[in-house]
Amino acid sequence: MNVTQGRIYINPALILFGATLLGAFSQPTFGQNPKLDIKNVELIAKKASEVVDVNLDGALLKLAAKFMTAEDDREGLEIVKNLKGIYVKNFEFDKPGEYSQADVEAIRGQLQKPSWSRIVSAQSKHEGETTEIYLMTAPDGGAVLGMAIINAEPKELTVVNIVGPIDIDKLSALEGKMGIPHLSKDAKESTKKSEGHHEKQK
Amino acid sequence: MNSFEDKLRNALRREAAPEGFAEKVLARTRGLSQPGAKAWGQFGAFLAMPVLRWAAAAVAVCLLVVAGLVYHQRQERLRREGEMARAQVMQALRIASVKLNVARKKVQEINRETPPSRL
């Protein structure tokens, strides 16, 4: 009696093909990942005078969340509790021109449609500053899957990549809390100052 | 002569075995026939030594102390890692929030500076 008669032979190449297809379609929005590859900017760190490098994956975020028990941490905890990763690169330089536009373009190139959409792009030609905010949403346009912020200044480059359902309003509302400067107040003060300056000029 | 014979007879007279004698003898012979049981008995006797009892207790206490230290060190390491992760989360949120609000403010400023088109 031949025991192997009843077996079904499956071609290993077919299994590999199936696994590849499954892998490709299991990622959000067919291939594009809310986690950016920002390793290229790590090379800039050598030229920077100050570097902030935060790499928090899901496990570390969960661990951090366990220690965010203080009252001041409550709002931060609300934001991070469902996130899958936070990656921040912030470089400060002593002089302008220490990083190239190609470095920024390498990140910008990953933030392509249809998965990513640029929701804010603010450029200040006078200050040579560019800030862009990108969002990755689910194919149905509902849930936010990730966020990216690129802030390029002559002497500073910041890349923020948040993976998971981030609430932008909650993140923005942290202003004035947790040691975050109150930009509205600063802006108002600077506006008042500039208005006063304009009035004086008049 | 008669008294001597009487004493001898009295000494050698048949006497009934005490109660349970046969069981005791059988138990002894059973014990002798099993060398493992004898070894266990000897081991038991060895363990029953007071010095060994104290030594065993000391080893147990040492093991408990070591286990406690290892557990404490592990908890301490976990706490340090957790605190570090928390600090990193805070720093990341700070930077993200600031940059987000900077962009928002810029957009607001641009909107303020650009007069609405009159159609």
CSV table of C-alpha atoms in Angstrom, one decimal:
chain,number,residue,atom,x,y,z
A,1,MET,CA,0.0,0.0,0.0
A,2,ASN,CA,1.4,3.4,-1.0
A,3,VAL,CA,0.8,5.8,1.9
A,4,THR,CA,1.8,8.9,-0.2
A,5,GLN,CA,-1.0,8.3,-2.7
A,6,GLY,CA,-3.5,10.5,-0.9
A,7,ARG,CA,-1.2,13.5,-0.5
A,8,ILE,CA,-1.6,16.7,-2.5
A,9,TYR,CA,1.7,18.1,-3.9
A,10,ILE,CA,2.0,21.9,-3.6
A,11,ASN,CA,4.7,23.6,-5.6
A,12,PRO,CA,7.0,25.5,-3.2
A,13,ALA,CA,7.2,28.4,-5.7
A,14,LEU,CA,3.4,28.7,-5.4
A,15,ILE,CA,3.6,28.9,-1.7
A,16,LEU,CA,6.3,31.6,-2.0
A,17,PHE,CA,4.2,33.5,-4.5
A,18,GLY,CA,1.1,33.3,-2.2
A,19,ALA,CA,3.2,34.5,0.8
A,20,THR,CA,4.5,37.4,-1.2
A,21,LEU,CA,1.0,38.4,-2.2
A,22,LEU,CA,-0.2,38.1,1.3
A,23,GLY,CA,2.7,40.2,2.6
A,24,ALA,CA,2.1,42.9,0.0
A,25,PHE,CA,-1.6,43.1,0.6
A,26,SER,CA,-1.5,42.8,4.4
A,27,GLN,CA,0.4,46.2,4.6
A,28,PRO,CA,-1.9,49.1,4.9
A,29,THR,CA,-2.9,50.5,1.5
A,30,PHE,CA,-1.1,48.0,-0.6
A,31,GLY,CA,2.5,48.4,0.0
A,32,GLN,CA,3.0,51.8,1.6
A,33,ASN,CA,3.9,51.7,5.2
A,34,PRO,CA,3.1,54.3,7.8
A,35,LYS,CA,6.6,53.7,9.2
A,36,LEU,CA,9.0,55.6,7.2
A,37,ASP,CA,12.6,54.6,6.4
A,38,ILE,CA,14.5,57.5,7.9
A,39,LYS,CA,17.8,55.8,8.2
A,40,ASN,CA,19.3,58.1,5.6
A,41,VAL,CA,19.0,61.1,7.8
A,42,GLU,CA,21.0,59.4,10.5
A,43,LEU,CA,24.1,60.2,8.6
A,44,ILE,CA,23.3,63.9,9.1
A,45,ALA,CA,23.8,63.4,12.8
A,46,LYS,CA,27.6,63.5,12.4
A,47,LYS,CA,27.3,67.1,11.2
A,48,ALA,CA,24.8,68.2,13.8
A,49,SER,CA,25.6,70.0,17.0
A,50,GLU,CA,22.6,68.7,18.8
A,51,VAL,CA,20.7,65.5,18.0
A,52,VAL,CA,17.4,64.1,19.4
A,53,ASP,CA,16.8,60.6,18.2
A,54,VAL,CA,13.6,58.9,19.5
A,55,ASN,CA,12.8,55.4,18.3
A,56,LEU,CA,9.9,53.9,20.1
A,57,ASP,CA,8.2,50.8,18.7
A,58,GLY,CA,5.0,49.2,20.0
A,59,ALA,CA,6.6,47.3,22.9
A,60,LEU,CA,8.5,50.3,24.2
A,61,LEU,CA,5.4,52.5,23.9
A,62,LYS,CA,3.4,50.0,25.9
A,63,LEU,CA,6.2,49.9,28.5
A,64,ALA,CA,6.2,53.7,28.6
A,65,ALA,CA,2.5,53.9,28.9
A,66,LYS,CA,2.7,51.8,32.1
A,67,PHE,CA,4.9,54.5,33.6
A,68,MET,CA,2.7,57.4,32.5
A,69,THR,CA,0.7,57.5,35.7
A,70,ALA,CA,1.1,61.1,36.8
A,71,GLU,CA,-1.7,63.5,36.3
A,72,ASP,CA,0.4,65.6,33.9
A,73,ASP,CA,0.9,62.5,31.7
A,74,ARG,CA,-2.8,61.8,31.3
A,75,GLU,CA,-3.2,63.7,28.0
A,76,GLY,CA,0.0,62.2,26.6
A,77,LEU,CA,-1.2,58.7,27.5
A,78,GLU,CA,-4.4,59.3,25.7
A,79,ILE,CA,-2.4,60.0,22.6
A,80,VAL,CA,0.1,57.2,22.7
A,81,LYS,CA,-2.0,54.4,24.1
A,82,ASN,CA,-3.1,53.2,20.6
A,83,LEU,CA,0.0,54.0,18.7
A,84,LYS,CA,2.4,51.5,17.2
A,85,GLY,CA,5.5,53.6,17.0
A,86,ILE,CA,7.0,57.1,17.4
A,87,TYR,CA,10.1,58.0,15.6
A,88,VAL,CA,11.7,61.4,15.8
A,89,LYS,CA,14.9,62.8,14.4
A,90,ASN,CA,15.8,66.3,15.3
A,91,PHE,CA,19.1,67.8,14.3
A,92,GLU,CA,20.4,71.3,15.1
A,93,PHE,CA,23.4,72.7,13.3
A,94,ASP,CA,25.9,75.4,14.1
A,95,LYS,CA,25.7,76.8,10.6
A,96,PRO,CA,23.3,76.6,7.6
A,97,GLY,CA,23.7,74.2,4.8
A,98,GLU,CA,24.8,71.2,6.8
A,99,TYR,CA,22.2,69.0,5.2
A,100,SER,CA,21.1,68.7,1.6
A,101,GLN,CA,17.7,68.9,0.1
A,102,ALA,CA,18.3,65.4,-1.2
A,103,ASP,CA,18.2,64.2,2.4
A,104,VAL,CA,14.8,65.7,2.8
A,105,GLU,CA,13.7,64.5,-0.6
A,106,ALA,CA,14.5,60.9,0.3
A,107,ILE,CA,11.9,61.1,3.0
A,108,ARG,CA,9.4,63.2,1.0
A,109,GLY,CA,9.7,60.5,-1.7
A,110,GLN,CA,8.1,58.0,0.6
A,111,LEU,CA,5.2,60.2,1.3
A,112,GLN,CA,3.4,59.6,-1.9
A,113,LYS,CA,-0.3,59.4,-2.9
A,114,PRO,CA,-2.6,57.6,-2.6
A,115,SER,CA,-1.7,56.4,0.9
A,116,TRP,CA,-0.2,59.7,2.1
A,117,SER,CA,-1.7,63.1,1.7
A,118,ARG,CA,-0.1,66.4,2.5
A,119,ILE,CA,-2.5,68.2,4.8
A,120,VAL,CA,-0.3,71.2,5.6
A,121,SER,CA,2.6,72.8,3.7
A,122,ALA,CA,3.9,76.1,5.1
A,123,GLN,CA,6.9,77.8,3.5
A,124,SER,CA,8.6,80.9,4.7
A,125,LYS,CA,11.0,82.1,2.0
A,126,HIS,CA,12.2,84.9,4.2
A,127,GLU,CA,13.2,82.5,7.0
A,128,GLY,CA,14.0,79.6,4.6
A,129,GLU,CA,11.8,77.4,6.6
A,130,THR,CA,9.5,74.6,5.3
A,131,THR,CA,7.0,72.6,7.3
A,132,GLU,CA,5.0,69.8,5.9
A,133,ILE,CA,2.5,67.6,7.6
A,134,TYR,CA,1.4,64.4,5.9
A,135,LEU,CA,-1.3,61.9,6.9
A,136,MET,CA,-1.8,58.3,6.0
A,137,THR,CA,-5.4,57.2,6.1
A,138,ALA,CA,-7.0,53.8,5.5
A,139,PRO,CA,-8.1,53.1,1.9
A,140,ASP,CA,-11.7,53.9,2.8
A,141,GLY,CA,-10.4,57.3,4.0
A,142,GLY,CA,-11.6,56.8,7.5
A,143,ALA,CA,-9.0,55.8,10.1
A,144,VAL,CA,-5.6,57.6,10.4
A,145,LEU,CA,-2.8,55.1,10.1
A,146,GLY,CA,0.1,57.4,10.5
A,147,MET,CA,1.5,60.9,10.4
A,148,ALA,CA,4.7,62.5,9.3
A,149,ILE,CA,6.0,66.0,9.9
A,150,ILE,CA,9.0,67.4,8.1
A,151,ASN,CA,10.3,70.7,9.3
A,152,ALA,CA,13.4,72.0,7.5
A,153,GLU,CA,15.0,75.1,8.7
A,154,PRO,CA,18.5,76.4,7.7
A,155,LYS,CA,20.0,75.3,10.9
A,156,GLU,CA,17.5,72.6,12.0
A,157,LEU,CA,15.9,69.6,10.5
A,158,THR,CA,13.1,67.6,12.2
A,159,VAL,CA,11.4,64.5,11.0
A,160,VAL,CA,8.5,63.1,13.0
A,161,ASN,CA,6.9,59.8,12.1
A,162,ILE,CA,4.0,58.6,14.2
A,163,VAL,CA,2.6,55.1,13.3
A,164,GLY,CA,-0.9,54.4,14.4
A,165,PRO,CA,-4.2,56.2,14.9
A,166,ILE,CA,-2.9,59.6,15.9
A,167,ASP,CA,-5.4,62.3,17.0
A,168,ILE,CA,-3.9,65.5,15.6
A,169,ASP,CA,-6.2,67.8,17.6
A,170,LYS,CA,-5.1,66.1,20.8
A,171,LEU,CA,-1.4,66.4,19.8
A,172,SER,CA,-1.9,70.0,19.0
A,173,ALA,CA,-3.8,70.6,22.3
A,174,LEU,CA,-0.6,69.6,24.2
A,175,GLU,CA,0.6,73.1,23.6
A,176,GLY,CA,1.3,74.8,27.0
A,177,LYS,CA,1.3,71.5,28.8
A,178,MET,CA,4.0,68.9,29.6
A,179,GLY,CA,6.7,71.6,29.2
A,180,ILE,CA,5.6,72.4,25.7
A,181,PRO,CA,5.8,76.2,24.9
A,182,HIS,CA,2.6,78.0,24.3
A,183,LEU,CA,3.0,79.1,20.7
A,184,SER,CA,-0.3,81.0,20.6
A,185,LYS,CA,0.9,83.3,23.4
A,186,ASP,CA,4.3,83.7,21.7
A,187,ALA,CA,2.6,84.3,18.4
A,188,LYS,CA,0.2,86.8,20.0
A,189,GLU,CA,3.1,88.6,21.7
A,190,SER,CA,5.1,88.6,18.5
A,191,THR,CA,2.1,89.8,16.6
A,192,LYS,CA,1.5,92.6,19.2
A,193,LYS,CA,5.1,93.5,18.9
A,194,SER,CA,5.1,93.6,15.1
A,195,GLU,CA,1.8,95.5,15.2
A,196,GLY,CA,3.3,98.0,17.6
A,197,HIS,CA,6.3,98.2,15.4
A,198,HIS,CA,4.1,98.8,12.4
A,199,GLU,CA,2.1,101.5,14.3
A,200,LYS,CA,5.3,103.2,15.2
A,201,GLN,CA,6.4,103.1,11.6
A,202,LYS,CA,3.0,104.7,10.6
B,1,MET,CA,22.4,-33.5,92.3
B,2,ASN,CA,18.7,-33.3,92.1
B,3,SER,CA,18.6,-29.6,92.7
B,4,PHE,CA,21.1,-29.1,89.9
B,5,GLU,CA,19.0,-31.1,87.5
B,6,ASP,CA,16.0,-29.2,88.6
B,7,LYS,CA,17.7,-25.9,87.9
B,8,LEU,CA,18.9,-27.1,84.5
B,9,ARG,CA,15.4,-28.3,83.6
B,10,ASN,CA,13.9,-25.1,84.7
B,11,ALA,CA,16.4,-23.1,82.6
B,12,LEU,CA,15.8,-25.2,79.5
B,13,ARG,CA,12.1,-25.5,79.7
B,14,ARG,CA,10.0,-24.6,76.7
B,15,GLU,CA,8.6,-21.2,76.7
B,16,ALA,CA,6.1,-19.6,74.3
B,17,ALA,CA,7.4,-16.8,72.0
B,18,PRO,CA,6.2,-13.3,72.9
B,19,GLU,CA,3.3,-11.9,71.0
B,20,GLY,CA,4.2,-10.5,67.5
B,21,PHE,CA,7.6,-12.2,67.5
B,22,ALA,CA,7.1,-14.0,64.3
B,23,GLU,CA,5.9,-10.8,62.5
B,24,LYS,CA,9.0,-8.9,63.8
B,25,VAL,CA,11.3,-11.6,62.5
B,26,LEU,CA,9.6,-11.6,59.1
B,27,ALA,CA,9.7,-7.9,58.9
B,28,ARG,CA,13.4,-7.9,59.7
B,29,THR,CA,14.1,-10.6,57.1
B,30,ARG,CA,12.1,-8.6,54.5
B,31,GLY,CA,14.2,-5.5,55.2
B,32,LEU,CA,17.4,-7.4,54.9
B,33,SER,CA,16.4,-8.9,51.5
B,34,GLN,CA,15.8,-5.3,49.9
B,35,PRO,CA,19.2,-3.5,49.7
B,36,GLY,CA,17.4,-0.3,48.2
B,37,ALA,CA,15.2,0.0,51.2
B,38,LYS,CA,18.3,-0.2,53.4
B,39,ALA,CA,20.0,2.5,51.4
B,40,TRP,CA,17.0,4.7,51.7
B,41,GLY,CA,16.9,4.0,55.4
B,42,GLN,CA,20.5,5.0,55.7
B,43,PHE,CA,19.9,8.1,53.6
B,44,GLY,CA,17.0,9.0,55.8
B,45,ALA,CA,19.2,8.6,58.8
B,46,PHE,CA,21.9,10.7,57.2
B,47,LEU,CA,19.4,13.5,56.5
B,48,ALA,CA,18.2,13.3,60.0
B,49,MET,CA,21.5,14.5,61.2
B,50,PRO,CA,21.0,18.0,62.9
B,51,VAL,CA,24.1,19.5,61.1
B,52,LEU,CA,22.7,18.6,57.7
B,53,ARG,CA,19.3,20.1,58.6
B,54,TRP,CA,21.0,23.4,59.4
B,55,ALA,CA,23.1,23.3,56.3
B,56,ALA,CA,20.0,22.6,54.2
B,57,ALA,CA,18.2,25.5,55.8
B,58,ALA,CA,21.1,27.8,55.2
B,59,VAL,CA,21.3,26.8,51.5
B,60,ALA,CA,17.5,27.4,51.2
B,61,VAL,CA,17.9,30.9,52.8
B,62,CYS,CA,20.8,31.7,50.4
B,63,LEU,CA,18.8,30.6,47.4
B,64,LEU,CA,15.8,32.7,48.5
B,65,VAL,CA,18.1,35.8,49.0
B,66,VAL,CA,19.7,35.3,45.6
B,67,ALA,CA,16.3,34.8,43.9
B,68,GLY,CA,15.1,38.0,45.7
B,69,LEU,CA,18.1,40.0,44.5
B,70,VAL,CA,17.7,38.8,40.9
B,71,TYR,CA,14.0,39.7,41.0
B,72,HIS,CA,14.7,43.1,42.5
B,73,GLN,CA,17.4,43.8,39.9
B,74,ARG,CA,15.1,42.8,37.1
B,75,GLN,CA,12.3,45.0,38.4
B,76,GLU,CA,14.8,47.9,38.8
B,77,ARG,CA,16.0,47.4,35.3
B,78,LEU,CA,12.4,47.3,34.0
B,79,ARG,CA,11.6,50.5,36.0
B,80,ARG,CA,14.6,52.3,34.5
B,81,GLU,CA,13.7,51.2,31.0
B,82,GLY,CA,10.1,52.3,31.5
B,83,GLU,CA,11.1,55.7,32.9
B,84,MET,CA,13.5,56.2,29.9
B,85,ALA,CA,10.8,55.2,27.5
B,86,ARG,CA,8.4,57.5,29.2
B,87,ALA,CA,10.9,60.4,28.9
B,88,GLN,CA,11.4,59.6,25.2
B,89,VAL,CA,7.6,59.6,24.6
B,90,MET,CA,7.3,63.0,26.3
B,91,GLN,CA,10.2,64.4,24.3
B,92,ALA,CA,8.8,63.0,21.0
B,93,LEU,CA,5.3,64.4,21.8
B,94,ARG,CA,6.9,67.8,22.7
B,95,ILE,CA,8.7,68.0,19.4
B,96,ALA,CA,5.8,66.7,17.4
B,97,SER,CA,3.3,69.1,19.1
B,98,VAL,CA,5.6,72.1,18.6
B,99,LYS,CA,6.3,71.4,15.0
B,100,LEU,CA,2.6,70.7,14.3
B,101,ASN,CA,1.6,74.0,16.0
B,102,VAL,CA,4.3,75.9,14.2
B,103,ALA,CA,2.9,74.7,10.9
B,104,ARG,CA,-0.6,75.6,12.0
B,105,LYS,CA,0.4,79.0,13.1
B,106,LYS,CA,2.1,79.6,9.8
B,107,VAL,CA,-1.0,78.6,7.9
B,108,GLN,CA,-3.1,80.9,10.1
B,109,GLU,CA,-0.7,83.7,9.5
B,110,ILE,CA,-0.7,83.2,5.8
B,111,ASN,CA,-4.5,83.1,5.8
B,112,ARG,CA,-4.6,86.3,7.9
B,113,GLU,CA,-2.1,88.1,5.6
B,114,THR,CA,-4.0,87.0,2.4
B,115,PRO,CA,-7.1,89.1,2.1
B,116,PRO,CA,-10.2,87.2,1.1
B,117,SER,CA,-11.0,87.6,-2.5
B,118,ARG,CA,-14.1,89.6,-3.2
B,119,LEU,CA,-16.2,88.0,-5.8
